[in-house]
Amino acid sequence: MQTNLREKAKNGLAQWGLWARSKELPSCYSQQPFYTPPVDYKTNGMRTDIYGNILTITDEHAQQIDACIGCMGVYNETYPHIARLRFINFRSYRDIAKEVGTSKDKVNVFIGEIETWLSCQMTTNAA
């Protein structure tokens, strides 16, 4: 069950990033311009998230994820920035590491912690 929650959080973050780009709404953590990835011919010109899925998230769920990411900034101000770079701007672990000033392995750990945080928050909010 924990793996399932983590997968939901991982997919939720990817969908949140696509939602933020598609709405062209900067979240509280993404005041900089968005990187717009090229359109994929396999999806009939539709934009896809970081895992290649088309937008399926509702506005309400995306806003819940956005709020959870905001709460995360209280504990570690770097995490919302990393989430924005990875899921909204499609940045690689190496690029994120360079911008944040750490190693790409540490960024991998941070992304895992962000996914875990989100899965816990969504479970708590659902109860």
Coordinates of C-alpha atoms in Angstrom, one line a residue:
M1 CA 0.0 0.0 0.0
Q2 CA 2.9 2.4 0.7
T3 CA 4.2 1.9 -2.8
N4 CA 0.8 2.7 -4.2
L5 CA 0.5 5.9 -2.2
R6 CA 4.0 6.9 -3.4
E7 CA 3.1 6.2 -7.0
K8 CA 0.0 8.3 -6.7
A9 CA 2.0 11.1 -5.2
K10 CA 4.6 10.8 -8.0
N11 CA 1.9 10.9 -10.7
G12 CA 0.2 13.7 -8.9
L13 CA 3.3 15.8 -8.9
A14 CA 3.8 15.2 -12.6
Q15 CA 0.2 16.1 -13.3
W16 CA 0.5 19.2 -11.1
G17 CA 3.4 20.4 -13.1
L18 CA 1.5 19.9 -16.4
W19 CA -1.5 21.6 -14.9
A20 CA 0.5 24.6 -13.9
R21 CA 2.1 24.9 -17.4
S22 CA -1.2 24.4 -19.2
K23 CA -3.1 27.0 -17.2
E24 CA -0.1 29.3 -17.4
L25 CA -0.7 30.1 -13.8
P26 CA 2.4 30.6 -11.7
S27 CA 2.0 28.7 -8.4
C28 CA 3.3 30.4 -5.3
Y29 CA 6.6 28.7 -6.0
S30 CA 6.9 29.3 -9.7
Q31 CA 7.1 33.0 -10.3
Q32 CA 9.7 32.6 -13.1
P33 CA 8.7 31.9 -16.7
F34 CA 7.8 28.3 -17.6
Y35 CA 9.9 26.1 -19.8
T36 CA 7.5 24.8 -22.5
P37 CA 8.6 21.4 -23.7
P38 CA 8.1 20.5 -27.4
V39 CA 4.8 19.0 -28.4
D40 CA 4.8 15.3 -28.8
Y41 CA 3.5 14.0 -32.2
K42 CA 2.4 10.7 -30.5
T43 CA -0.2 12.5 -28.4
N44 CA -1.8 14.5 -31.3
G45 CA -0.2 17.7 -30.3
M46 CA -1.2 17.6 -26.6
R47 CA 1.3 18.5 -24.0
T48 CA 2.4 15.7 -21.7
D49 CA 3.8 15.6 -18.2
I50 CA 7.2 14.5 -17.2
Y51 CA 6.2 10.8 -17.6
G52 CA 4.5 11.2 -21.0
N53 CA 0.9 11.3 -19.7
I54 CA -1.7 13.9 -20.9
L55 CA -3.4 16.2 -18.5
T56 CA -6.0 14.3 -16.4
I57 CA -5.9 16.1 -13.0
T58 CA -8.8 18.2 -11.8
D59 CA -8.3 21.9 -10.8
E60 CA -9.3 21.0 -7.3
H61 CA -6.8 18.2 -6.9
A62 CA -4.0 20.3 -8.5
Q63 CA -4.7 23.1 -6.0
Q64 CA -4.6 20.6 -3.1
I65 CA -1.1 19.5 -4.3
D66 CA 0.0 23.1 -4.7
A67 CA -1.1 23.8 -1.2
C68 CA 0.8 20.7 0.1
I69 CA 3.9 21.9 -1.6
G70 CA 3.5 25.3 0.0
C71 CA 3.3 23.7 3.4
M72 CA 6.5 21.8 2.6
G73 CA 8.3 25.2 2.3
V74 CA 7.8 25.8 6.0
Y75 CA 10.0 22.9 6.8
N76 CA 12.5 23.2 4.0
E77 CA 12.3 26.2 1.6
T78 CA 14.4 24.4 -1.0
Y79 CA 11.8 21.6 -1.6
P80 CA 9.1 23.7 -3.3
H81 CA 11.8 25.2 -5.5
I82 CA 13.0 21.7 -6.5
A83 CA 9.5 20.5 -7.1
R84 CA 8.9 23.5 -9.4
L85 CA 12.1 22.9 -11.3
R86 CA 11.5 19.2 -11.8
F87 CA 7.8 19.0 -12.4
I88 CA 6.9 22.3 -13.9
N89 CA 10.1 23.2 -15.8
F90 CA 11.1 19.6 -16.7
R91 CA 14.7 20.2 -15.4
S92 CA 17.0 17.2 -15.0
Y93 CA 18.5 16.1 -11.7
R94 CA 21.9 17.4 -12.8
D95 CA 20.5 20.9 -13.7
I96 CA 18.6 21.1 -10.4
A97 CA 21.7 20.0 -8.5
K98 CA 23.7 22.8 -10.2
E99 CA 21.1 25.4 -9.3
V100 CA 20.6 24.3 -5.7
G101 CA 24.3 23.7 -5.1
T102 CA 24.2 20.0 -4.3
S103 CA 24.8 16.6 -6.0
K104 CA 22.4 14.9 -8.4
D105 CA 22.2 12.0 -6.0
K106 CA 21.0 14.3 -3.2
V107 CA 18.4 15.8 -5.6
N108 CA 17.2 12.2 -6.2
V109 CA 16.8 11.9 -2.4
F110 CA 15.0 15.3 -2.2
I111 CA 12.5 14.3 -5.0
G112 CA 11.8 11.0 -3.0
E113 CA 11.2 13.0 0.1
I114 CA 8.9 15.4 -1.7
E115 CA 6.9 12.4 -3.0
T116 CA 6.7 10.9 0.4
W117 CA 5.7 14.2 2.0
L118 CA 2.9 14.6 -0.6
S119 CA 1.6 11.0 -0.1
C120 CA 1.5 11.6 3.7
Q121 CA -0.3 15.0 3.3
M122 CA -2.8 13.6 0.8
T123 CA -3.6 10.7 3.1
T124 CA -4.0 12.9 6.1
N125 CA -6.2 15.3 4.2
A126 CA -8.4 12.5 2.9
A127 CA -9.0 11.1 6.4

